[in-house]
Each structure stands twice: as structure tokens, then as C-alpha cells.
Coordinates of C-alpha atoms and ligand atoms in Angstrom, one line a residue:
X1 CA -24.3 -18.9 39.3
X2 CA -22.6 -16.0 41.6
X3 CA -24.6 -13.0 40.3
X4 CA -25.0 -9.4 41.7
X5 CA -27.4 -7.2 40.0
X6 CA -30.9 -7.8 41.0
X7 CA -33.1 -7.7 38.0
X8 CA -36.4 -5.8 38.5
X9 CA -40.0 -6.5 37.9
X10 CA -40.5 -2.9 36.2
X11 CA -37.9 -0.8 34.2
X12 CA -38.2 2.9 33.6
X13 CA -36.0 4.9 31.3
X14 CA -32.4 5.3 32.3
X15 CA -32.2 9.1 32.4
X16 CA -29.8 11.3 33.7
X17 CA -28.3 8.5 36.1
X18 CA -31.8 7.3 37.1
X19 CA -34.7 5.3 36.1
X20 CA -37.5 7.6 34.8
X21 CA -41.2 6.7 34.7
X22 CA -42.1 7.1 31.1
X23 CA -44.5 10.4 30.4
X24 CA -47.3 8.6 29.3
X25 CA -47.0 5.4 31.9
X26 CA -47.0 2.9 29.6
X27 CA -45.0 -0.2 29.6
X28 CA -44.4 -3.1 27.7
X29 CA -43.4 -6.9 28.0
X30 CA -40.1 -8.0 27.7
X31 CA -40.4 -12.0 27.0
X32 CA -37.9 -15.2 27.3
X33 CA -37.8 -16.4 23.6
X34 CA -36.6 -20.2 25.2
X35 CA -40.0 -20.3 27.2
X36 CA -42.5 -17.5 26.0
X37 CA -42.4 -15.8 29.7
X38 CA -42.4 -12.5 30.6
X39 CA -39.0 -11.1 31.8
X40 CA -39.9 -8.3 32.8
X41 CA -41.8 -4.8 32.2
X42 CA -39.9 -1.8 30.2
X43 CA -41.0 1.7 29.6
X44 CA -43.1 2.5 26.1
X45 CA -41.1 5.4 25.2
X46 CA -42.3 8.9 23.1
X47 CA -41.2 12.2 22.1
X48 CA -41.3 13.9 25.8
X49 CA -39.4 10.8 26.8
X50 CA -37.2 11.5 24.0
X51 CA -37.3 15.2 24.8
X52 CA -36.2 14.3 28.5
X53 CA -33.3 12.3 27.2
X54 CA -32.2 14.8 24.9
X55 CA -32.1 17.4 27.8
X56 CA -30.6 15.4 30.3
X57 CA -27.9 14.7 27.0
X58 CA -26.7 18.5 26.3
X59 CA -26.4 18.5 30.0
X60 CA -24.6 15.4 29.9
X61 CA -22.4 16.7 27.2
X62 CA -21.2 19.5 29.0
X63 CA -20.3 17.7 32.1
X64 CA -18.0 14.8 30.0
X65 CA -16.3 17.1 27.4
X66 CA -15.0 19.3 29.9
X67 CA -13.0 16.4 31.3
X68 CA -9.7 16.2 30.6
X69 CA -9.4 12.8 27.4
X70 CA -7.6 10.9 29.9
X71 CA -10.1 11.4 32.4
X72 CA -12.9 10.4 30.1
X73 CA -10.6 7.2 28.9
X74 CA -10.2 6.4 32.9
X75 CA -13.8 6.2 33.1
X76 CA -14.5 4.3 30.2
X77 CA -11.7 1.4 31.4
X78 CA -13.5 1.6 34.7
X79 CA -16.5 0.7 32.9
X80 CA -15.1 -2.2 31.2
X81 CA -13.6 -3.6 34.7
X82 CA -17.3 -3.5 36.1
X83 CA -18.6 -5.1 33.1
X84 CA -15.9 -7.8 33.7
X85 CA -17.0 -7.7 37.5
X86 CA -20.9 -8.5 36.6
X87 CA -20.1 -10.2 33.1
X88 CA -22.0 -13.0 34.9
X89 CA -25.0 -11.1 35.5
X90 CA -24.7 -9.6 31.8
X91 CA -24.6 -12.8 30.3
X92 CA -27.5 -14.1 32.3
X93 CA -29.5 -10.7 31.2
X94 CA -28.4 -11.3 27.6
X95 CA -29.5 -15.6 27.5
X96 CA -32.8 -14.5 29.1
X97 CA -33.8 -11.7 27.0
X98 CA -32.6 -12.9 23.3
X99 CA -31.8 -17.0 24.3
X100 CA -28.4 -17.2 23.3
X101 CA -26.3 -19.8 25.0
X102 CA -25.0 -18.7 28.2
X103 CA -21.4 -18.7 27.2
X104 CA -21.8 -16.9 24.3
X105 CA -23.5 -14.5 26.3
X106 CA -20.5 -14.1 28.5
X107 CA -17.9 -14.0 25.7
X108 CA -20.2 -11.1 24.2
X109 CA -20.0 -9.6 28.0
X110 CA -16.3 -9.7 27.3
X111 CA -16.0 -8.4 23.7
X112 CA -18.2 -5.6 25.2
X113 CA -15.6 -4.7 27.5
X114 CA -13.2 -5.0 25.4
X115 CA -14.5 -2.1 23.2
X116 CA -14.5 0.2 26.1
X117 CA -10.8 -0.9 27.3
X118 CA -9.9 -0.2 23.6
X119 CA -11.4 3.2 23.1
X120 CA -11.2 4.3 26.7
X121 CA -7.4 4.1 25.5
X122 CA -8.0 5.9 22.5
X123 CA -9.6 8.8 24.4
X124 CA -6.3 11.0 24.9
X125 CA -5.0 10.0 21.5
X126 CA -7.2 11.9 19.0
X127 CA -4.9 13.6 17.0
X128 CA -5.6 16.7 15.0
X129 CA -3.0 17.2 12.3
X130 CA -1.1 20.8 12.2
X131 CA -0.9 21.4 7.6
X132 CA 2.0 22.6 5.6
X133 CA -0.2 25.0 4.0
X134 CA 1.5 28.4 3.7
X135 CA 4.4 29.9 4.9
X136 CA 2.2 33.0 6.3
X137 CA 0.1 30.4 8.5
X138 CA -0.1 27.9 11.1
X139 CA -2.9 25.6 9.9
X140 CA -4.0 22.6 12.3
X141 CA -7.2 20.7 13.1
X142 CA -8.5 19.3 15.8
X143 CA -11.0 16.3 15.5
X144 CA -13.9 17.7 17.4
X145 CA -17.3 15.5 19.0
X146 CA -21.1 16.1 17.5
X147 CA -22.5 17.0 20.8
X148 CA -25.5 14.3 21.1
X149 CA -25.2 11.3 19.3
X150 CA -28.5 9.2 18.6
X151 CA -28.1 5.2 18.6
X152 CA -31.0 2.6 17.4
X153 CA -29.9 -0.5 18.0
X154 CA -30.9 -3.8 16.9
X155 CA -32.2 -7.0 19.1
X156 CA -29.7 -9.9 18.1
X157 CA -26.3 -8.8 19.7
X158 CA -27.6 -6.1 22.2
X159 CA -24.8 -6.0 24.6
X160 CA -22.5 -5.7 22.1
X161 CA -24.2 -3.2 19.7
X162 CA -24.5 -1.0 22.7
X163 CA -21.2 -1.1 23.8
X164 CA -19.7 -0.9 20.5
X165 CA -21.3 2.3 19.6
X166 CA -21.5 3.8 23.1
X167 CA -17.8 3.6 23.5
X168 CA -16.6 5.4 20.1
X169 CA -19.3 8.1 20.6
X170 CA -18.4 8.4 24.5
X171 CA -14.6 8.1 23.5
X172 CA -14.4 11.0 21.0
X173 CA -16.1 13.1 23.8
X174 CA -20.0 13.0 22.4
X175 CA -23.1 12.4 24.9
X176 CA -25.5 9.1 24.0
X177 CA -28.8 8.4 23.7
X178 CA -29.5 5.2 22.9
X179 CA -33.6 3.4 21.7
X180 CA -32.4 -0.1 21.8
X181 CA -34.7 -2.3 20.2
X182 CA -37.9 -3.5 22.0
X183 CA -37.2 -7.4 21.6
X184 CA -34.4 -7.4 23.8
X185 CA -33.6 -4.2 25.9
X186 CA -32.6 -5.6 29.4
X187 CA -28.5 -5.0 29.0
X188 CA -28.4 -1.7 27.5
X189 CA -30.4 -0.3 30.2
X190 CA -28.2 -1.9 33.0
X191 CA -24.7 -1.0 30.9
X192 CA -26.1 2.9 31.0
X193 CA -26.4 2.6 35.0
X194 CA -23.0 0.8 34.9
X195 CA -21.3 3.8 33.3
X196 CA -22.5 6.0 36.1
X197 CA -21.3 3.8 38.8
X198 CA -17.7 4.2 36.8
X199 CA -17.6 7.5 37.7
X200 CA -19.2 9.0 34.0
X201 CA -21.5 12.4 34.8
X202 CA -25.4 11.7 35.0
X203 CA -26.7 12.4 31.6
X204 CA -23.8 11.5 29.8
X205 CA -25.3 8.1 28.6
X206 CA -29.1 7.9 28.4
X207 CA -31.6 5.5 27.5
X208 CA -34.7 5.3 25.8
X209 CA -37.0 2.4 25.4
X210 CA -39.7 1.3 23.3
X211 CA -41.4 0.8 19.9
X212 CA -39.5 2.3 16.8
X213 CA -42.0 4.4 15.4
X214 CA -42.4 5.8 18.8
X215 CA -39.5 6.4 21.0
X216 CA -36.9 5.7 17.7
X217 CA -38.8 8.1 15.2
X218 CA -38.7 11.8 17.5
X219 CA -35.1 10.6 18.6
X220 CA -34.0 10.9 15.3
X221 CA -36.1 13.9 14.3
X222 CA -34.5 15.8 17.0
X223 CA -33.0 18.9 16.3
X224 CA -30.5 19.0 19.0
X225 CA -29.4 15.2 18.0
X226 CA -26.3 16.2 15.9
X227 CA -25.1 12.5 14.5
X228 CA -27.2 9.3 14.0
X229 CA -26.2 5.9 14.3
X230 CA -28.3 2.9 13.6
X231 CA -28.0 -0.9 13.0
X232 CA -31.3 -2.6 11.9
X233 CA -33.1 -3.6 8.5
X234 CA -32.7 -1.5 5.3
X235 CA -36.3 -0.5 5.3
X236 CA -35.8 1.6 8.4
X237 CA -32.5 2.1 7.9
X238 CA -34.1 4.3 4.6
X239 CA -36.4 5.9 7.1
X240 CA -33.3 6.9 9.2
X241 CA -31.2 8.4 6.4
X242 CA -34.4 10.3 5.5
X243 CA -34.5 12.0 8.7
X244 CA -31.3 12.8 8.4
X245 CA -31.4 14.3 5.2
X246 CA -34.3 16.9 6.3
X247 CA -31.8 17.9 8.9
X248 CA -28.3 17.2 7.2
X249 CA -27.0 15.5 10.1
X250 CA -24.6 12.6 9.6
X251 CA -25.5 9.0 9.5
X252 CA -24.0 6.1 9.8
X253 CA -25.9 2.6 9.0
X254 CA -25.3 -1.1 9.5
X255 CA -28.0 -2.8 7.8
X256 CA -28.5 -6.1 6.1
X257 CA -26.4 -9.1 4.9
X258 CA -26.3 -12.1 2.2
X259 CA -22.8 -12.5 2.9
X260 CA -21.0 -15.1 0.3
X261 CA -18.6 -17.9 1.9
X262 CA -16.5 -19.4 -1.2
X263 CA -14.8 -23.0 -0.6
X264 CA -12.5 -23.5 -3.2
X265 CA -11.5 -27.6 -4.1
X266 CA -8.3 -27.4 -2.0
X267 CA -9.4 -26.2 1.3
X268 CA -8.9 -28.0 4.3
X269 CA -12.4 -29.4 4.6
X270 CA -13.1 -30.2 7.7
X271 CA -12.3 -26.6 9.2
X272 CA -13.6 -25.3 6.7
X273 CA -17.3 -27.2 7.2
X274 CA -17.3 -26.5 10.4
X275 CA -16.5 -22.9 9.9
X276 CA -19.3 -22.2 7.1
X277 CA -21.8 -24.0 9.6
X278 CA -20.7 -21.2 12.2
X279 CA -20.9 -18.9 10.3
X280 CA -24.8 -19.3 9.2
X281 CA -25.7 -20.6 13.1
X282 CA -24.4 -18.3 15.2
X283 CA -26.4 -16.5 17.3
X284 CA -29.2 -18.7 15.5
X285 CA -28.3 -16.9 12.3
X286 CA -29.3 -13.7 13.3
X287 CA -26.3 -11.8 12.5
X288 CA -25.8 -9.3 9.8
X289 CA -22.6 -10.6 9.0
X290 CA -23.9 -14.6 8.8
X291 CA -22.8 -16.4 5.9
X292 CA -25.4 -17.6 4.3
X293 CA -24.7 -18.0 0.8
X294 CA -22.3 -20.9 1.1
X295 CA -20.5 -21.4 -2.5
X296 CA -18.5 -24.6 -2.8
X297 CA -16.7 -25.8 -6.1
X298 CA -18.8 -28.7 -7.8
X299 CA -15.7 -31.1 -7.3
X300 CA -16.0 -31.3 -3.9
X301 CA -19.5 -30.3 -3.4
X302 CA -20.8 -33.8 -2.4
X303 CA -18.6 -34.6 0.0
X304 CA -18.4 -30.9 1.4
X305 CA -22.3 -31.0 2.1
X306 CA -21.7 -34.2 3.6
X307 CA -19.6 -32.9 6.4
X308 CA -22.2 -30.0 6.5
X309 CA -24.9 -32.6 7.2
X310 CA -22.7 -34.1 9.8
X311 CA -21.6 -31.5 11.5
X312 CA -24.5 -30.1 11.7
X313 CA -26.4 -33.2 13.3
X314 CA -24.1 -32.5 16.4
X315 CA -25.4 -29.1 17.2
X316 CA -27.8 -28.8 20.5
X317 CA -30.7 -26.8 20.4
X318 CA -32.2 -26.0 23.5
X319 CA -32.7 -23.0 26.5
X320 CA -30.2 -20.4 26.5
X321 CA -29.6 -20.9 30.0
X322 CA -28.7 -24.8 28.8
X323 CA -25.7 -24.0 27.2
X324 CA -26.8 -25.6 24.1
X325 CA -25.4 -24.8 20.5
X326 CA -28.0 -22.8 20.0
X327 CA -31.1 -21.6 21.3
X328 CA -33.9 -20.0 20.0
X329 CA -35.0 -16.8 17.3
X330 CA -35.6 -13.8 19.4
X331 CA -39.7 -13.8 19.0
X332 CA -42.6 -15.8 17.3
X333 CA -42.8 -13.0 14.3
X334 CA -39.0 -14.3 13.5
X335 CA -39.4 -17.6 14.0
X336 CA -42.4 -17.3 11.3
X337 CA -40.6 -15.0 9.3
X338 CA -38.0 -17.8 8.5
X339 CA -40.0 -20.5 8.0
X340 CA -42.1 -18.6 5.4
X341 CA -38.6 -18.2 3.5
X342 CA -38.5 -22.4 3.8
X343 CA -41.3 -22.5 2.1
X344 CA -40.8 -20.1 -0.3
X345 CA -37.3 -22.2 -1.0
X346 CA -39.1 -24.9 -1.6
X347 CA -41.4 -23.6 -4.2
X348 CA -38.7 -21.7 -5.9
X349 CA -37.2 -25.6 -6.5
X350 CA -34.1 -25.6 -3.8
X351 CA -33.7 -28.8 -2.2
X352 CA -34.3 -28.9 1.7
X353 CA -31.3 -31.4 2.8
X354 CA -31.1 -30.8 6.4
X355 CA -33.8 -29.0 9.1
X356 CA -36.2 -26.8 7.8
X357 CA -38.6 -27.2 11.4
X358 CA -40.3 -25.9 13.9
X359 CA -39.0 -28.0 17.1
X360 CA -41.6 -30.8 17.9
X361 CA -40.1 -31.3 21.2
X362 CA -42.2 -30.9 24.4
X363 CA -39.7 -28.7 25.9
X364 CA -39.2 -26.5 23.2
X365 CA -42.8 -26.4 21.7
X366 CA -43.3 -23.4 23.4
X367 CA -40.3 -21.2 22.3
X368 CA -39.7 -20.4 19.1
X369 CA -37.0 -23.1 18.0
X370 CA -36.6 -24.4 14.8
X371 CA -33.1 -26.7 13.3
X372 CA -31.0 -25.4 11.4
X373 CA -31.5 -25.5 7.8
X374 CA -29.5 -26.3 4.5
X375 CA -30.6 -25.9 1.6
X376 CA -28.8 -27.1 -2.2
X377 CA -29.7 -26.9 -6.0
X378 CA -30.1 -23.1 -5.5
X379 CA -29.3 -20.6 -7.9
X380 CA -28.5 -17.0 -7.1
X381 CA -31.3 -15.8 -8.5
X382 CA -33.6 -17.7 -6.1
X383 CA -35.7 -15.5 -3.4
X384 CA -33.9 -17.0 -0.9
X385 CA -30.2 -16.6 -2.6
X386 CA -31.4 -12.7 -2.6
X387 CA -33.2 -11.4 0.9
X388 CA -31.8 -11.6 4.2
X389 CA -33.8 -14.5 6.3
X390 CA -31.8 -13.9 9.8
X391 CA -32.1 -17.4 10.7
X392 CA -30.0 -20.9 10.8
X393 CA -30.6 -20.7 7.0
X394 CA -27.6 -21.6 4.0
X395 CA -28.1 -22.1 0.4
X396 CA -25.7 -23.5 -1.0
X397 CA -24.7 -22.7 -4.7
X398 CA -22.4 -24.8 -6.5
X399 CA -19.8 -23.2 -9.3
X400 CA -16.8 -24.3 -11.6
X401 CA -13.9 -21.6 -11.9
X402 CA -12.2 -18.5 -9.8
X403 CA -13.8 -16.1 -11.7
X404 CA -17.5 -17.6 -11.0
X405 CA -17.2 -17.7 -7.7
X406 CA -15.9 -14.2 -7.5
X407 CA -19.0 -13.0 -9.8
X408 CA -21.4 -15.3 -7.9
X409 CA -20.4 -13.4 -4.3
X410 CA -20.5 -10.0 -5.9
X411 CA -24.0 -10.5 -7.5
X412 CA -25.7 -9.4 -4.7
X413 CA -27.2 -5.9 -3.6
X414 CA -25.3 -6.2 0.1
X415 CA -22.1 -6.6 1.0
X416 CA -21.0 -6.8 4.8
X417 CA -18.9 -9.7 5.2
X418 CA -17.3 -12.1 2.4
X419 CA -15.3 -15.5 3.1
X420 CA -13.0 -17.4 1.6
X421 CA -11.5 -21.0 2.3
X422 CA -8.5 -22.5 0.6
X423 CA -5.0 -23.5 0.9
X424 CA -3.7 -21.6 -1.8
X425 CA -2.5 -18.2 0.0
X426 CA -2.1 -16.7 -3.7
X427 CA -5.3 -17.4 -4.4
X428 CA -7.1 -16.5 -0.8
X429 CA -5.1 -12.6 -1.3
X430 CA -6.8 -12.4 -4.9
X431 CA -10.2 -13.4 -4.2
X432 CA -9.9 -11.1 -0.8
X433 CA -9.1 -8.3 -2.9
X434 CA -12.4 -8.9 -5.8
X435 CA -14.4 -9.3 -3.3
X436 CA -17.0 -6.5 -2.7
X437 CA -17.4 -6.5 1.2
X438 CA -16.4 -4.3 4.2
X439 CA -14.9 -7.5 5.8
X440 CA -13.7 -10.5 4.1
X441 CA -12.0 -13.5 6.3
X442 CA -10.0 -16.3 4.8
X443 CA -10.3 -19.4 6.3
X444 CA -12.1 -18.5 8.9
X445 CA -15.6 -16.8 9.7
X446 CA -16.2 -13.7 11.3
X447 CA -13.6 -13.8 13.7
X448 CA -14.5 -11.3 16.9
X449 CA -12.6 -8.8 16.9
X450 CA -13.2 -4.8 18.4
X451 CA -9.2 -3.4 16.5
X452 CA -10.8 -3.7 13.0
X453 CA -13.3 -1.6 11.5
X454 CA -16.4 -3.0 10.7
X455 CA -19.1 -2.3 8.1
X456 CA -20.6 -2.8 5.0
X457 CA -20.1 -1.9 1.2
X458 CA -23.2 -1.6 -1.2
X459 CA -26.7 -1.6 0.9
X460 CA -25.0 -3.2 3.6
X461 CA -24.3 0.5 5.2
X462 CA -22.0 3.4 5.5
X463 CA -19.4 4.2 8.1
X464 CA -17.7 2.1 10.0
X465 CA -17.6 1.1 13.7
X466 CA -15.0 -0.6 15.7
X467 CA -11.4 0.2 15.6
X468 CA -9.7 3.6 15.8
X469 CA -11.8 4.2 12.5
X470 CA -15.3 4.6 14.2
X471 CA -13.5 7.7 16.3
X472 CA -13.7 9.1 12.7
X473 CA -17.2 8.0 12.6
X474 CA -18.2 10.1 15.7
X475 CA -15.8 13.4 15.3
X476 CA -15.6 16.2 13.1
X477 CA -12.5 18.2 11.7
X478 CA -12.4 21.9 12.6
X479 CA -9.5 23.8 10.7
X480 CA -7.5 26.6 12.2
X481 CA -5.3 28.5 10.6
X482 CA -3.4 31.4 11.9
X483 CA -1.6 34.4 10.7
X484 CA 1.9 34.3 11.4
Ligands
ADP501 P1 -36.1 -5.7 12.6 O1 -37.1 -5.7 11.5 O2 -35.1 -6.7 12.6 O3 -36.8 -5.6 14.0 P2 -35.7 -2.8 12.5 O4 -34.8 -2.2 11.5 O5 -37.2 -2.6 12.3 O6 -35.3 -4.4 12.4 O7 -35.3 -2.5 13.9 C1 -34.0 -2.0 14.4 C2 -34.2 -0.9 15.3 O8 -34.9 0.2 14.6 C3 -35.1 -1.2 16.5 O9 -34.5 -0.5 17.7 C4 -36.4 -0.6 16.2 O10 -37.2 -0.2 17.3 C5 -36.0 0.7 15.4 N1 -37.0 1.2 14.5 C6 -38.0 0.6 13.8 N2 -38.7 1.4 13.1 C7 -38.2 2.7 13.3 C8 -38.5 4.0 12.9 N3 -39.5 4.2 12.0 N4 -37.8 5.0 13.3 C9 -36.8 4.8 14.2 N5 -36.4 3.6 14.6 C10 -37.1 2.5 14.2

């Protein structure tokens, strides 16, 4: 594999376009979820990191919103060309830190790019809007940036979650600091030194690393952090809006998932199988937006979790740096996590049809592998109809009419993503439309895409990123009127 950026033993903090020793000169162990080694070492961040970052941020601020837009979009392409340029070395930091499959690592690599090509082509269209609102005065507004935006990022996509919101917040003209989460942190450190070899000012995109309650908690008590962004569980999401509502400082959340994936009798069921297996193994399931309650009319719900059984059979689990289907959850603590919901599955009365495992296999007895699991005879009421597992878990729920399906996906306390598969294109519009979900796909499941905005009804979140809609997410309107 032709790769370019030598990875290091030790990693500080990325900090005004350097690597910073944390204050208190602690690190901690990054590890290879595929073989339970160490990666490497990163800093265990605190408040003076935090304070450092948040310094070397208003600085950074400064320095990037006194560039012309077009300058700052420039920049931001340039960035997406270098991540294009090392997307090998991206992918490989990505399959070693979280053990994804090593093209899906590079295809993330590439859908990280893509956001900053997007918005770095955004950055010189901002629009303020000039307001019929007296014949006396010239009212307009300009959509203005926070000054310091604060990200907390999960471990499951990290490239991508980094990208994603460093690119609105840098588009709209804000400065980043990002705590990405202490599971996988390797990329979002290197994408931070990437944006100062595209030309962005030192400071302009710092980060952080470390334990949540220790390097996240001050970065989002900090008065001089304006706007908060964070992706993560709803427990700490809760904390986060908290904090933000002792300051009153904006916050936007992704949080959690039970996403419903609806196959009507007339869907085209072999697409449609392999889809809604997809859509729950991904990643290894951990993806907010994973389907995971699969609901399939009772006609064809026999020979629909047939398929599912077959199709599933023919996924490869092994190393991320295998190219396998998939590989394996991001750490032991995960890996327990979901088998724990297994169990409780089982007691609750669901029948385990497919997986449910630890993987026996010499090779893989030391990472944390298990097979993907399917689950029938559940109800929606069941625990594991209800809580988010993040792991190759479905539960499959059978029902009779439109209308119970539509109830069954909306009785649910999230609602990021919703799915719907059939041939009848009268039928796929209606259903779209009743569903209670900040996206819904029809036949088809989660789609990649960086154009569409992208978040969650209900306790799924608030705000939106991607698309020209998260440069709404990271402004604010100032209105000036003027005598005449
Ligand atoms: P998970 O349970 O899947 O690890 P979390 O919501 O705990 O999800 O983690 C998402 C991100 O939130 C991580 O970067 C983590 O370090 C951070 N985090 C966890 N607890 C806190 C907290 N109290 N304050 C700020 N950030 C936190």
C-alpha cells in the first residue's frame, strides 16, 4: 500500500499548527479493535489544554475571518485535494483505529473530501437577504459566524464526523475545536495538521484529545466557546445541552437511533434483503442512522427472513485491514455491551435466528468480533425493539396493514432515519411523508450523501448538518436597517 504520512509512536494535541505536550503529561492508549494492540499513545486532555485550544482558537478566528469567503473556500478545496492525495493513508489510520474494512475506510476518506469540496464552494455564497420593510429604510442581514465553535465527536465514523462538522463551521467563517472521542482519535488529529498544510492560519482548527469528562466537559463550559456541536449518546448529549443552557449558547445534537425499515409485500425482495442487512451491518452496526428495527408484512415475512438468513451467511468477518464485510466493534466494553442486549432478547422471548456470538475463531478470539445477529417474534415493546444496541443487531417485527407499519415506526422515542421498500411509488411518497424521521429513503438505505441535510426528529437531535442547511447551523443573522 503506497502511503505517505508516517504515523507516530506519541501524539500530543494539535494546537495552533503544532503538536502540544498535554499540561499534565498524561497520555493514553489508542488500541487496534481487530487485534487488541496498542496503536499508538494520545494526549489525556484537561481544562488548560482546553484553555490552550481556546486561545490559540480566538487567535485562529481572527486570522481566517478576515480572509476574503473565496479565500477561505480555496483553502478548504485545497484541503479536500490533500485528503484525496493521502486518502490511502486515511483509510489505513481509520481500519486501524476503529477496524472498519479498508475500503470503506477509503470511501469514508472520500465522502470526507467531499464535504470540504462542497462547502469550500459554499464559502463565498452565504447570502444575507436585504427586507422590504419600510419605505424609510434599507433593512438587510448578513449571516454572521459564532466565533469558536466546540465539536465532540463520536468513535464510529471519525473521519467523517470530523470533516462534516469542521467544514460547515470553517465554511461559515467560525474557528474549531474539536475533543474527538477517545476510542478512535488518530484521523482527526492528522485532518487538523492537514488543513494547515492547505494553507488555513495556525489556530484556525484545533484539537483536543481525551476522556469526556475531562478534555470534553471544560470545552463545553467555556465561556469563549460561542456554539456547541456534538454527536454521541443521549445521556451526554443531556449533559451537553445542560451546559449550554447555563451559558445560552447554541447547540446542535446528533444522538441516538432505532431507526424503522418497512418492507411492504410488493417490494422487490432481493434488493430489498440485501439492503435492510446493510443497513443494520454497516460499520458493524455502529451507526446512528442503522436500521435496526426491520418491519416486514406477515405475507412475505417467511420468505423475506429467508433471504436475510442467506444473505447474511455471505458476509466476512475478519481484520479491517482484510477487507472483510465487516470487522470488529470498536472496544471490548462494546462488544459486551451488545451481547448483554442478546441476552436480554432472549429472555424478553425474541427468537435468535441467525448469530448472536462472540467469534470462536483463533484469529479473531482476540478482538472483539461477534456475527451478525437477527432476531424475530419481537414486539415493539421489547427492550431490544426500544434502546439503541450499536451493533450488527435487527429485530424484526412482523405487521398486517399501511397504517401498522406506519404506527409501528413512529412508536418510538428517536427518530433519525426511516426506510421504506416497495414498488408501489404511491405508496413509498405516503409512508415517506407519515414517517417521523429527519431522513427517510425508499428503497434504499442510507444512501451517502454530503448535499442533504442530515439529522434527527424526536430524541434523535436538533439541527442539522450536511448540506447548505448546516451553514445555518453554524451562522447567525444580524439585521441592519438604515435610515433613508
Ligand atoms: P459512547 O457511549 O458511545 O461512547 P458518548 O456520548 O459517551 O458515547 O461519547 C461521545 C463523545 O462525547 C466522546 O467524544 C466522549 O468523550 C464525549 N463525552 C462523554 N462524556 C462527556 C461529558 N461529560 N462532557 C463532554 N463530552 C463527553
Amino acid at each position: 500500500m503506497d502511503r505517505q504520512i508516517a504515523l507516530q509512536e506519541t501524539y500530543g494535541h494539535f494546537i495552533g499548527g503544532q503538536w502540544v505536550e498535554p499540561a499534565n503529561h498524561q497520555y493514553f492508549e489508542g488500541v487496534d479493535p481487530s487485534t487488541g494492540n496498542k496503536i499508538a499513545s494520545f494526549a489525556r486532555g484537561n481544562k488548560e489544554d482546553i484553555e490552550r485550544a481556546v486561545r490559540s482558537s480566538e487567535e485562529g478566528f481572527q486570522a481566517w475571518y478576515a480572509l476574503k469567503p473565496s479565500a477561505r473556500g480555496q483553502i478548504l478545496n485545497r484541503v479536500a485535494q490533500l485528503l484525496r492525495k493521502y486518502k490511502q493513508d486515511f483509510a489505513y489510520m481509520e481500519t486501524i483505529d476503529t477496524g472498519r474494512p479498508l475500503v470503506f475506510s477509503a470511501s469514508l476518506v472520500e465522502t470526507s473530501a467531499r464535504y470540504f469540496e462542497y462547502l469550500g464552494g459554499a464559502a463565498d455564497k452565504i447570502f444575507g437577504e436585504v427586507i422590504p420593510a419600510s419605505n424609510e429604510h434599507l433593512t438587510y442581514t448578513y449571516r454572521e459566524p459564532y466565533g469558536i465553535t466546540g465539536h465532540i465527536t463520536p468513535w464510529n465514523v471519525p473521519i467523517t464526523q470530523a470533516a462534516r462538522g469542521a467544514a460547515s463551521a470553517l465554511a461559515a467563517g467560525n474557528s474549531v475545536v474539536m475533543k474527538p472521542a477517545e476510542q478512535a482519535c488518530l484521523s482527526t488529529l492528522e485532518l487538523a495538521k492537514l488543513c494547515v498544510e492547505a494553507g488555513m492560519p495556525p489556530g484556525t482548527f484545533n484539537v483536543v484529545t481525551g476522556y469526556g469528562e475531562e478534555a470534553g466537559a471544560p470545552l463545553i463550559n467555556h465561556p469563549a466557546v460561542r456554539k456547541i456541536a456534538f454527536t454521541g449518546s443521549v445521556e451526554t448529549g443531556q449533559i451537553v445541552m445542560r451546559a449550554a443552557a447555563d451559558r445560552i449558547v447554541p447547540v446542535s445534537l446528533e444522538l441516538g437511533g432505532k431507526s424503522p425499515n418497512i418492507v411492504f409485500d410488493d417490494a422487490d425482495l432481493h434488493p430489498a434483503a440485501a439492503g435492510s442487512l446493510r443497513a443494520f451491518t454497516f460499520n458493524t452496526g455502529q451507526v446512528c442512522s442503522a436500521g435496526t428495527r426491520l418491519i416486514v408484512q406477515r405475507s412475505i415475512l417467511p420468505a423475506f427472513v429467508e433471504q436475510l438468513i442467506e444473505e447474511a451467511q455471505q458476509i466476512k468477518i475478519g481484520y479491517g485491514i482484510d477487507n472483510p464485510t465487516i470487522g470488529p466493534l470498536v472496544c471490548e466494553e462494546q462488544l459486551h455491551r451488545v451481547l448483554r442486549y442478546v441476552e436480554i432478547g432472549k429472555q424478553e422471548g425474541a427468537r435468535l435466528v441467525y448469530g448472536g456470538s462472540r467469534m470462536q475463531e483463533e484469529k479473531l478470539k482476540d478482538g472483539y468480533f461477534m456475527q451478525p445477529t437477527i432476531f424475530t417474534d419481537v414486539t415493539n415493546t421489547m427492550t431490544i425493539a426500544r434502546e439503541e444496541i450499536f451493533g450488527p443487531v435487527v429485530v424484526v417485527i412482523p405487521f398486517d396493514t399501511e397504517e401498522e407499519a406506519i404506527r409501528l415506526a413512529n412508536d418510538t422515542e428517536f427518530g433519525l432515519a426511516a426506510a421504506v421498500w416497495t414498488e408501489n411509488i404511491h405508496r413509498g411518497h405516503r409512508v415517506a411523508k407519515q414517517l417521523q424521521a429527519g431522513q427517510v429513503y425508499i428503497n434504499d438505505y442510507s444512501p451517502i450523501d454530503v448535499e442533504a441535510p442530515f439529522g434527527g426528529y424526536k430524541k434523535s437531535g436538533i439541527g442539522r448538518e450536511k448540506g447548505l442547511e448546516s451553514l445555518h447551523t453554524y451562522t447567525q443573522v444580524k439585521a441592519v436597517s438604515v435610515k433613508l
